[in-house]
Amino acid sequence: FSVEGQLDFRSVLFVPCRAPFDTFKGETKKNSNALNLYIKRVFIMDNWDIMPEWLGFIKGVVESEDLPLNIAHLTLHQNKILHVIKKNLIKRSIELINELAEDDGKYKKFYE
């Protein structure tokens, strides 16, 4: 999906049909490649922990033109643009799960 307005970013989110085997073990997200961040088509980081833990099974790529390329890791977590991206990603993830819930067969397979 794509978000345009004050902030422009594009994202591809993947909701797996089955949860990974280690979803509920309480391990850190460092073992999974949840979301990858690209700025102006340049890879910045993987294992980007912008999604809450309860949406940790969602994988994807986020690309933004509005962030500076020389952004530091600590600055990355305090950036207002990333707060808006986080809010939109969570909202869109919930919408994807709601769309999945409309199809009973797919949702039962996902919920198992």
CSV table of N, CA, C and O in Angstrom, one decimal:
chain,number,residue,atom,x,y,z
A,1,PHE,N,0.8,-1.2,0.0
A,1,PHE,CA,0.0,0.0,0.0
A,1,PHE,C,0.9,1.2,0.0
A,1,PHE,O,2.1,1.2,0.3
A,2,SER,N,0.3,2.4,-0.3
A,2,SER,CA,1.0,3.6,-0.5
A,2,SER,C,0.3,4.7,0.3
A,2,SER,O,-0.9,4.8,0.3
A,3,VAL,N,1.1,5.5,1.0
A,3,VAL,CA,0.5,6.6,1.8
A,3,VAL,C,1.1,7.9,1.2
A,3,VAL,O,2.3,8.0,1.1
A,4,GLU,N,0.2,8.8,0.8
A,4,GLU,CA,0.7,10.1,0.3
A,4,GLU,C,0.0,11.2,1.0
A,4,GLU,O,-1.1,11.1,1.6
A,5,GLY,N,0.7,12.4,1.1
A,5,GLY,CA,0.1,13.5,1.8
A,5,GLY,C,1.3,14.3,2.4
A,5,GLY,O,2.3,14.6,1.7
A,6,GLN,N,1.2,14.6,3.7
A,6,GLN,CA,2.4,15.3,4.3
A,6,GLN,C,3.6,14.3,4.3
A,6,GLN,O,4.7,14.8,4.3
A,7,LEU,N,3.3,13.1,4.3
A,7,LEU,CA,4.4,12.1,4.3
A,7,LEU,C,4.1,11.0,3.2
A,7,LEU,O,3.0,10.6,3.1
A,8,ASP,N,5.2,10.7,2.5
A,8,ASP,CA,5.0,9.7,1.4
A,8,ASP,C,5.9,8.5,1.8
A,8,ASP,O,7.0,8.6,2.1
A,9,PHE,N,5.2,7.3,1.8
A,9,PHE,CA,5.9,6.1,2.0
A,9,PHE,C,5.1,5.0,1.3
A,9,PHE,O,3.9,5.0,1.2
A,10,ARG,N,5.9,3.9,1.0
A,10,ARG,CA,5.2,2.7,0.3
A,10,ARG,C,5.6,1.5,1.2
A,10,ARG,O,6.7,1.5,1.8
A,11,SER,N,4.7,0.6,1.2
A,11,SER,CA,5.0,-0.6,2.0
A,11,SER,C,4.3,-1.8,1.4
A,11,SER,O,3.3,-1.7,0.7
A,12,VAL,N,5.0,-3.0,1.6
A,12,VAL,CA,4.5,-4.2,1.2
A,12,VAL,C,4.4,-5.1,2.5
A,12,VAL,O,5.5,-5.3,3.1
A,13,LEU,N,3.2,-5.5,2.9
A,13,LEU,CA,3.1,-6.3,4.1
A,13,LEU,C,2.6,-7.7,3.8
A,13,LEU,O,1.8,-7.8,2.9
A,14,PHE,N,3.2,-8.6,4.5
A,14,PHE,CA,2.8,-10.0,4.2
A,14,PHE,C,2.3,-10.6,5.5
A,14,PHE,O,3.0,-10.6,6.6
A,15,VAL,N,1.1,-11.1,5.5
A,15,VAL,CA,0.5,-11.8,6.6
A,15,VAL,C,0.6,-13.3,6.3
A,15,VAL,O,-0.1,-13.8,5.4
A,16,PRO,N,1.4,-14.1,7.0
A,16,PRO,CA,1.5,-15.5,6.7
A,16,PRO,C,0.2,-16.3,7.0
A,16,PRO,O,-0.6,-15.9,7.9
A,17,CYS,N,-0.1,-17.3,6.2
A,17,CYS,CA,-1.3,-18.1,6.5
A,17,CYS,C,-1.2,-18.9,7.8
A,17,CYS,O,-2.2,-19.2,8.4
A,18,ARG,N,0.0,-19.2,8.2
A,18,ARG,CA,0.2,-19.9,9.5
A,18,ARG,C,1.2,-19.2,10.3
A,18,ARG,O,2.2,-18.6,9.7
A,19,ALA,N,1.0,-19.2,11.6
A,19,ALA,CA,2.0,-18.5,12.5
A,19,ALA,C,3.3,-19.3,12.5
A,19,ALA,O,3.3,-20.5,12.4
A,20,PRO,N,4.4,-18.6,12.6
A,20,PRO,CA,5.7,-19.3,12.8
A,20,PRO,C,5.7,-20.2,14.0
A,20,PRO,O,5.0,-19.8,15.0
A,21,PHE,N,6.5,-21.2,14.1
A,21,PHE,CA,6.5,-22.1,15.2
A,21,PHE,C,7.0,-21.5,16.5
A,21,PHE,O,6.7,-21.9,17.6
A,22,ASP,N,7.8,-20.4,16.4
A,22,ASP,CA,8.3,-19.8,17.6
A,22,ASP,C,7.6,-18.4,17.9
A,22,ASP,O,8.2,-17.6,18.6
A,23,THR,N,6.4,-18.3,17.5
A,23,THR,CA,5.7,-17.0,17.7
A,23,THR,C,5.5,-16.7,19.2
A,23,THR,O,5.6,-15.6,19.6
A,24,PHE,N,5.1,-17.7,20.0
A,24,PHE,CA,4.7,-17.4,21.4
A,24,PHE,C,5.8,-17.8,22.4
A,24,PHE,O,5.5,-18.0,23.5
A,25,LYS,N,7.0,-18.0,21.9
A,25,LYS,CA,8.1,-18.3,22.9
A,25,LYS,C,8.6,-17.2,23.6
A,25,LYS,O,9.4,-17.3,24.6
A,26,GLY,N,8.3,-16.0,23.3
A,26,GLY,CA,8.7,-14.8,24.0
A,26,GLY,C,10.1,-14.4,23.7
A,26,GLY,O,10.8,-13.6,24.4
A,27,GLU,N,10.7,-14.9,22.6
A,27,GLU,CA,12.1,-14.5,22.2
A,27,GLU,C,12.1,-13.1,21.6
A,27,GLU,O,11.0,-12.6,21.2
A,28,THR,N,13.2,-12.5,21.5
A,28,THR,CA,13.3,-11.2,20.9
A,28,THR,C,13.1,-11.3,19.4
A,28,THR,O,13.2,-12.4,18.8
A,29,LYS,N,12.8,-10.2,18.9
A,29,LYS,CA,12.5,-10.1,17.4
A,29,LYS,C,13.8,-10.2,16.6
A,29,LYS,O,13.8,-10.2,15.4
A,30,LYS,N,15.0,-10.2,17.2
A,30,LYS,CA,16.2,-10.1,16.5
A,30,LYS,C,16.4,-11.4,15.6
A,30,LYS,O,17.2,-11.4,14.6
A,31,ASN,N,15.7,-12.4,15.9
A,31,ASN,CA,15.8,-13.7,15.1
A,31,ASN,C,15.0,-13.6,13.9
A,31,ASN,O,15.2,-14.4,13.0
A,32,SER,N,14.0,-12.7,13.8
A,32,SER,CA,13.1,-12.7,12.6
A,32,SER,C,13.3,-11.4,11.8
A,32,SER,O,13.6,-10.4,12.4
A,33,ASN,N,13.2,-11.5,10.5
A,33,ASN,CA,13.3,-10.3,9.7
A,33,ASN,C,11.9,-9.8,9.5
A,33,ASN,O,11.3,-10.0,8.5
A,34,ALA,N,11.4,-9.0,10.5
A,34,ALA,CA,10.1,-8.6,10.5
A,34,ALA,C,9.9,-7.5,9.4
A,34,ALA,O,9.2,-7.8,8.4
A,35,LEU,N,10.5,-6.4,9.5
A,35,LEU,CA,10.3,-5.3,8.5
A,35,LEU,C,11.7,-4.8,8.1
A,35,LEU,O,12.6,-4.6,8.9
A,36,ASN,N,11.8,-4.5,6.8
A,36,ASN,CA,13.1,-3.9,6.3
A,36,ASN,C,12.8,-2.5,5.9
A,36,ASN,O,11.8,-2.2,5.3
A,37,LEU,N,13.7,-1.6,6.3
A,37,LEU,CA,13.5,-0.2,6.0
A,37,LEU,C,14.4,0.2,4.9
A,37,LEU,O,15.7,0.0,4.9
A,38,TYR,N,13.9,0.9,3.9
A,38,TYR,CA,14.6,1.5,2.8
A,38,TYR,C,14.3,3.0,2.8
A,38,TYR,O,13.2,3.4,3.0
A,39,ILE,N,15.3,3.8,2.5
A,39,ILE,CA,15.1,5.2,2.3
A,39,ILE,C,15.7,5.6,1.0
A,39,ILE,O,16.9,5.3,0.7
A,40,LYS,N,14.8,6.2,0.1
A,40,LYS,CA,15.2,6.5,-1.2
A,40,LYS,C,15.9,5.4,-2.0
A,40,LYS,O,16.9,5.5,-2.6
A,41,ARG,N,15.3,4.2,-1.8
A,41,ARG,CA,15.7,2.9,-2.5
A,41,ARG,C,17.1,2.5,-2.0
A,41,ARG,O,17.7,1.7,-2.7
A,42,VAL,N,17.5,2.9,-0.8
A,42,VAL,CA,18.8,2.5,-0.2
A,42,VAL,C,18.4,1.7,1.0
A,42,VAL,O,17.7,2.2,1.9
A,43,PHE,N,18.9,0.5,1.1
A,43,PHE,CA,18.7,-0.4,2.3
A,43,PHE,C,19.3,0.3,3.5
A,43,PHE,O,20.5,0.6,3.6
A,44,ILE,N,18.5,0.5,4.6
A,44,ILE,CA,19.0,1.1,5.8
A,44,ILE,C,19.1,0.0,7.0
A,44,ILE,O,20.1,-0.1,7.6
A,45,MET,N,18.1,-0.7,7.2
A,45,MET,CA,18.1,-1.7,8.3
A,45,MET,C,17.1,-2.8,8.1
A,45,MET,O,16.0,-2.6,7.5
A,46,ASP,N,17.4,-4.0,8.7
A,46,ASP,CA,16.5,-5.1,8.8
A,46,ASP,C,16.2,-5.3,10.3
A,46,ASP,O,16.8,-4.6,11.1
A,47,ASN,N,15.3,-6.1,10.6
A,47,ASN,CA,14.9,-6.4,12.0
A,47,ASN,C,14.4,-5.0,12.6
A,47,ASN,O,14.7,-4.8,13.7
A,48,TRP,N,13.7,-4.3,11.8
A,48,TRP,CA,13.3,-2.9,12.3
A,48,TRP,C,12.1,-3.2,13.2
A,48,TRP,O,11.1,-3.7,12.8
A,49,ASP,N,12.2,-2.8,14.5
A,49,ASP,CA,11.2,-3.1,15.5
A,49,ASP,C,10.2,-2.1,15.6
A,49,ASP,O,10.0,-1.6,16.7
A,50,ILE,N,9.6,-1.7,14.6
A,50,ILE,CA,8.5,-0.6,14.6
A,50,ILE,C,7.2,-1.2,14.9
A,50,ILE,O,6.3,-0.5,15.5
A,51,MET,N,6.9,-2.5,14.6
A,51,MET,CA,5.6,-3.1,14.9
A,51,MET,C,5.6,-3.6,16.3
A,51,MET,O,6.6,-4.0,16.9
A,52,PRO,N,4.4,-3.5,17.0
A,52,PRO,CA,4.3,-4.0,18.3
A,52,PRO,C,4.5,-5.6,18.3
A,52,PRO,O,4.4,-6.2,17.3
A,53,GLU,N,4.8,-6.1,19.5
A,53,GLU,CA,5.1,-7.5,19.6
A,53,GLU,C,4.0,-8.4,19.2
A,53,GLU,O,4.2,-9.5,18.6
A,54,TRP,N,2.8,-8.0,19.4
A,54,TRP,CA,1.6,-8.8,19.0
A,54,TRP,C,1.4,-8.8,17.5
A,54,TRP,O,0.6,-9.6,17.1
A,55,LEU,N,2.1,-8.0,16.8
A,55,LEU,CA,2.0,-8.0,15.3
A,55,LEU,C,3.4,-8.5,14.7
A,55,LEU,O,3.7,-8.2,13.6
A,56,GLY,N,4.2,-9.1,15.5
A,56,GLY,CA,5.5,-9.5,15.1
A,56,GLY,C,5.6,-10.5,14.0
A,56,GLY,O,6.6,-10.7,13.4
A,57,PHE,N,4.5,-11.2,13.7
A,57,PHE,CA,4.5,-12.2,12.7
A,57,PHE,C,4.3,-11.6,11.3
A,57,PHE,O,4.5,-12.3,10.3
A,58,ILE,N,4.0,-10.3,11.2
A,58,ILE,CA,3.9,-9.7,9.9
A,58,ILE,C,5.2,-9.3,9.3
A,58,ILE,O,6.1,-8.7,10.0
A,59,LYS,N,5.5,-9.7,8.1
A,59,LYS,CA,6.7,-9.4,7.4
A,59,LYS,C,6.5,-8.3,6.4
A,59,LYS,O,5.4,-8.1,6.0
A,60,GLY,N,7.6,-7.7,5.9
A,60,GLY,CA,7.4,-6.7,4.9
A,60,GLY,C,8.5,-5.8,4.7
A,60,GLY,O,9.6,-5.9,5.3
A,61,VAL,N,8.3,-4.8,3.8
A,61,VAL,CA,9.3,-3.8,3.4
A,61,VAL,C,8.6,-2.4,3.4
A,61,VAL,O,7.5,-2.3,3.0
A,62,VAL,N,9.3,-1.5,4.0
A,62,VAL,CA,8.9,-0.1,4.0
A,62,VAL,C,9.9,0.8,3.3
A,62,VAL,O,11.1,0.7,3.6
A,63,GLU,N,9.4,1.7,2.4
A,63,GLU,CA,10.3,2.5,1.7
A,63,GLU,C,9.8,4.0,1.8
A,63,GLU,O,8.6,4.2,1.5
A,64,SER,N,10.6,4.9,2.2
A,64,SER,CA,10.2,6.3,2.3
A,64,SER,C,11.2,7.2,1.6
A,64,SER,O,12.4,7.0,1.6
A,65,GLU,N,10.7,8.3,1.1
A,65,GLU,CA,11.5,9.3,0.4
A,65,GLU,C,11.7,10.5,1.4
A,65,GLU,O,12.6,11.3,1.1
A,66,ASP,N,11.0,10.5,2.5
A,66,ASP,CA,11.0,11.7,3.3
A,66,ASP,C,12.1,11.7,4.4
A,66,ASP,O,12.4,12.7,5.1
A,67,LEU,N,12.7,10.5,4.7
A,67,LEU,CA,13.7,10.4,5.7
A,67,LEU,C,15.1,10.7,5.2
A,67,LEU,O,15.3,10.4,4.0
A,68,PRO,N,16.0,11.3,5.9
A,68,PRO,CA,17.3,11.5,5.4
A,68,PRO,C,18.1,10.2,5.4
A,68,PRO,O,17.9,9.4,6.2
A,69,LEU,N,19.0,10.1,4.4
A,69,LEU,CA,19.8,8.9,4.3
A,69,LEU,C,20.8,8.7,5.5
A,69,LEU,O,21.2,7.6,5.8
A,70,ASN,N,21.3,9.8,6.0
A,70,ASN,CA,22.3,9.7,7.1
A,70,ASN,C,21.7,9.7,8.5
A,70,ASN,O,22.3,10.2,9.4
A,71,ILE,N,20.6,9.1,8.6
A,71,ILE,CA,19.9,9.1,9.9
A,71,ILE,C,20.5,8.0,10.8
A,71,ILE,O,20.9,6.9,10.4
A,72,ALA,N,20.8,8.4,12.1
A,72,ALA,CA,21.4,7.5,13.1
A,72,ALA,C,20.3,6.6,13.7
A,72,ALA,O,19.1,6.9,13.7
A,73,HIS,N,20.8,5.5,14.2
A,73,HIS,CA,19.9,4.5,14.8
A,73,HIS,C,19.1,5.1,16.0
A,73,HIS,O,17.9,4.8,16.1
A,74,LEU,N,19.7,5.8,16.8
A,74,LEU,CA,19.0,6.4,18.0
A,74,LEU,C,18.0,7.5,17.5
A,74,LEU,O,16.9,7.6,18.0
A,75,THR,N,18.4,8.3,16.5
A,75,THR,CA,17.5,9.3,15.9
A,75,THR,C,16.3,8.7,15.3
A,75,THR,O,15.3,9.2,15.2
A,76,LEU,N,16.6,7.5,14.7
A,76,LEU,CA,15.5,6.8,14.0
A,76,LEU,C,14.3,6.5,14.9
A,76,LEU,O,13.2,6.6,14.5
A,77,HIS,N,14.6,6.2,16.2
A,77,HIS,CA,13.5,5.8,17.1
A,77,HIS,C,12.7,7.1,17.6
A,77,HIS,O,11.6,6.9,18.2
A,78,GLN,N,13.3,8.2,17.5
A,78,GLN,CA,12.7,9.5,18.0
A,78,GLN,C,12.1,10.4,16.9
A,78,GLN,O,11.7,11.4,17.2
A,79,ASN,N,12.2,9.9,15.7
A,79,ASN,CA,11.7,10.7,14.6
A,79,ASN,C,10.2,10.7,14.5
A,79,ASN,O,9.5,9.7,14.6
A,80,LYS,N,9.7,11.9,14.2
A,80,LYS,CA,8.2,12.1,14.1
A,80,LYS,C,7.6,11.4,12.9
A,80,LYS,O,6.5,10.9,12.9
A,81,ILE,N,8.4,11.4,11.8
A,81,ILE,CA,8.0,10.8,10.6
A,81,ILE,C,7.8,9.3,10.8
A,81,ILE,O,6.8,8.7,10.4
A,82,LEU,N,8.7,8.7,11.6
A,82,LEU,CA,8.6,7.2,11.9
A,82,LEU,C,7.4,6.9,12.8
A,82,LEU,O,6.8,5.9,12.7
A,83,HIS,N,7.0,7.9,13.6
A,83,HIS,CA,5.8,7.7,14.5
A,83,HIS,C,4.6,7.6,13.6
A,83,HIS,O,3.7,6.8,13.8
A,84,VAL,N,4.5,8.5,12.5
A,84,VAL,CA,3.4,8.5,11.6
A,84,VAL,C,3.4,7.2,10.8
A,84,VAL,O,2.3,6.5,10.6
A,85,ILE,N,4.6,6.7,10.4
A,85,ILE,CA,4.7,5.5,9.6
A,85,ILE,C,4.2,4.3,10.5
A,85,ILE,O,3.5,3.4,10.0
A,86,LYS,N,4.6,4.3,11.7
A,86,LYS,CA,4.3,3.2,12.6
A,86,LYS,C,2.7,3.2,12.8
A,86,LYS,O,2.1,2.1,12.7
A,87,LYS,N,2.1,4.3,13.0
A,87,LYS,CA,0.7,4.4,13.2
A,87,LYS,C,0.0,3.8,11.9
A,87,LYS,O,-1.0,3.1,12.1
A,88,ASN,N,0.4,4.2,10.8
A,88,ASN,CA,-0.2,3.8,9.5
A,88,ASN,C,0.0,2.3,9.3
A,88,ASN,O,-0.9,1.6,8.8
A,89,LEU,N,1.2,1.8,9.6
A,89,LEU,CA,1.5,0.3,9.4
A,89,LEU,C,0.6,-0.5,10.3
A,89,LEU,O,0.1,-1.5,9.9
A,90,ILE,N,0.5,-0.1,11.6
A,90,ILE,CA,-0.4,-0.8,12.5
A,90,ILE,C,-1.8,-0.8,12.1
A,90,ILE,O,-2.5,-1.9,12.0
A,91,LYS,N,-2.3,0.3,11.6
A,91,LYS,CA,-3.7,0.5,11.2
A,91,LYS,C,-3.9,-0.4,9.9
A,91,LYS,O,-4.9,-1.2,9.9
A,92,ARG,N,-3.0,-0.4,9.0
A,92,ARG,CA,-3.1,-1.2,7.8
A,92,ARG,C,-3.0,-2.7,8.1
A,92,ARG,O,-3.7,-3.5,7.5
A,93,SER,N,-2.2,-3.1,9.0
A,93,SER,CA,-2.1,-4.5,9.4
A,93,SER,C,-3.4,-5.0,10.0
A,93,SER,O,-3.8,-6.1,9.7
A,94,ILE,N,-4.0,-4.2,10.8
A,94,ILE,CA,-5.3,-4.6,11.4
A,94,ILE,C,-6.3,-4.7,10.3
A,94,ILE,O,-7.2,-5.6,10.3
A,95,GLU,N,-6.3,-3.8,9.3
A,95,GLU,CA,-7.2,-3.9,8.2
A,95,GLU,C,-7.0,-5.2,7.4
A,95,GLU,O,-8.0,-5.8,7.0
A,96,LEU,N,-5.7,-5.6,7.2
A,96,LEU,CA,-5.5,-6.8,6.5
A,96,LEU,C,-6.0,-8.0,7.2
A,96,LEU,O,-6.6,-8.9,6.6
A,97,ILE,N,-5.9,-8.0,8.5
A,97,ILE,CA,-6.4,-9.2,9.3
A,97,ILE,C,-7.9,-9.2,9.3
A,97,ILE,O,-8.5,-10.2,9.2
A,98,ASN,N,-8.5,-8.0,9.3
A,98,ASN,CA,-10.0,-7.9,9.2
A,98,ASN,C,-10.5,-8.4,7.8
A,98,ASN,O,-11.5,-9.1,7.7
A,99,GLU,N,-9.7,-8.1,6.8
A,99,GLU,CA,-10.1,-8.6,5.4
A,99,GLU,C,-10.0,-10.1,5.4
A,99,GLU,O,-10.8,-10.8,4.8
A,100,LEU,N,-8.9,-10.6,6.1
A,100,LEU,CA,-8.7,-12.1,6.1
A,100,LEU,C,-9.9,-12.7,6.9
A,100,LEU,O,-10.3,-13.8,6.6
A,101,ALA,N,-10.4,-12.0,7.9
A,101,ALA,CA,-11.5,-12.6,8.7
A,101,ALA,C,-12.8,-12.7,8.0
A,101,ALA,O,-13.7,-13.5,8.4
A,102,GLU,N,-12.9,-11.9,6.9
A,102,GLU,CA,-14.2,-12.0,6.1
A,102,GLU,C,-14.3,-13.3,5.4
A,102,GLU,O,-15.4,-13.8,5.1
A,103,ASP,N,-13.2,-13.9,5.0
A,103,ASP,CA,-13.2,-15.3,4.4
A,103,ASP,C,-13.0,-16.3,5.5
A,103,ASP,O,-11.9,-16.5,6.0
A,104,ASP,N,-14.1,-17.1,5.8
A,104,ASP,CA,-14.0,-18.0,6.9
A,104,ASP,C,-13.0,-19.1,6.7
A,104,ASP,O,-12.3,-19.4,7.7
A,105,GLY,N,-12.8,-19.6,5.6
A,105,GLY,CA,-11.8,-20.7,5.3
A,105,GLY,C,-10.4,-20.2,5.6
A,105,GLY,O,-9.6,-20.9,6.2
A,106,LYS,N,-10.1,-19.0,5.0
A,106,LYS,CA,-8.7,-18.5,5.2
A,106,LYS,C,-8.5,-18.1,6.6
A,106,LYS,O,-7.4,-18.3,7.2
A,107,TYR,N,-9.5,-17.6,7.3
A,107,TYR,CA,-9.3,-17.1,8.7
A,107,TYR,C,-9.1,-18.3,9.6
A,107,TYR,O,-8.3,-18.3,10.6
A,108,LYS,N,-9.8,-19.4,9.4
A,108,LYS,CA,-9.7,-20.6,10.2
A,108,LYS,C,-8.3,-21.2,10.1
A,108,LYS,O,-7.6,-21.6,11.1
A,109,LYS,N,-7.8,-21.2,8.9
A,109,LYS,CA,-6.4,-21.6,8.6
A,109,LYS,C,-5.4,-20.7,9.3
A,109,LYS,O,-4.4,-21.2,9.9
A,110,PHE,N,-5.6,-19.4,9.2
A,110,PHE,CA,-4.7,-18.4,9.9
A,110,PHE,C,-4.8,-18.5,11.4
A,110,PHE,O,-3.8,-18.4,12.1
A,111,TYR,N,-6.0,-18.8,11.9
A,111,TYR,CA,-6.1,-18.8,13.4
A,111,TYR,C,-5.6,-20.0,14.0
A,111,TYR,O,-5.3,-20.1,15.2
A,112,GLU,N,-5.5,-21.1,13.2
A,112,GLU,CA,-4.9,-22.4,13.8
A,112,GLU,C,-3.6,-22.2,14.3
A,112,GLU,O,-2.7,-22.2,14.7
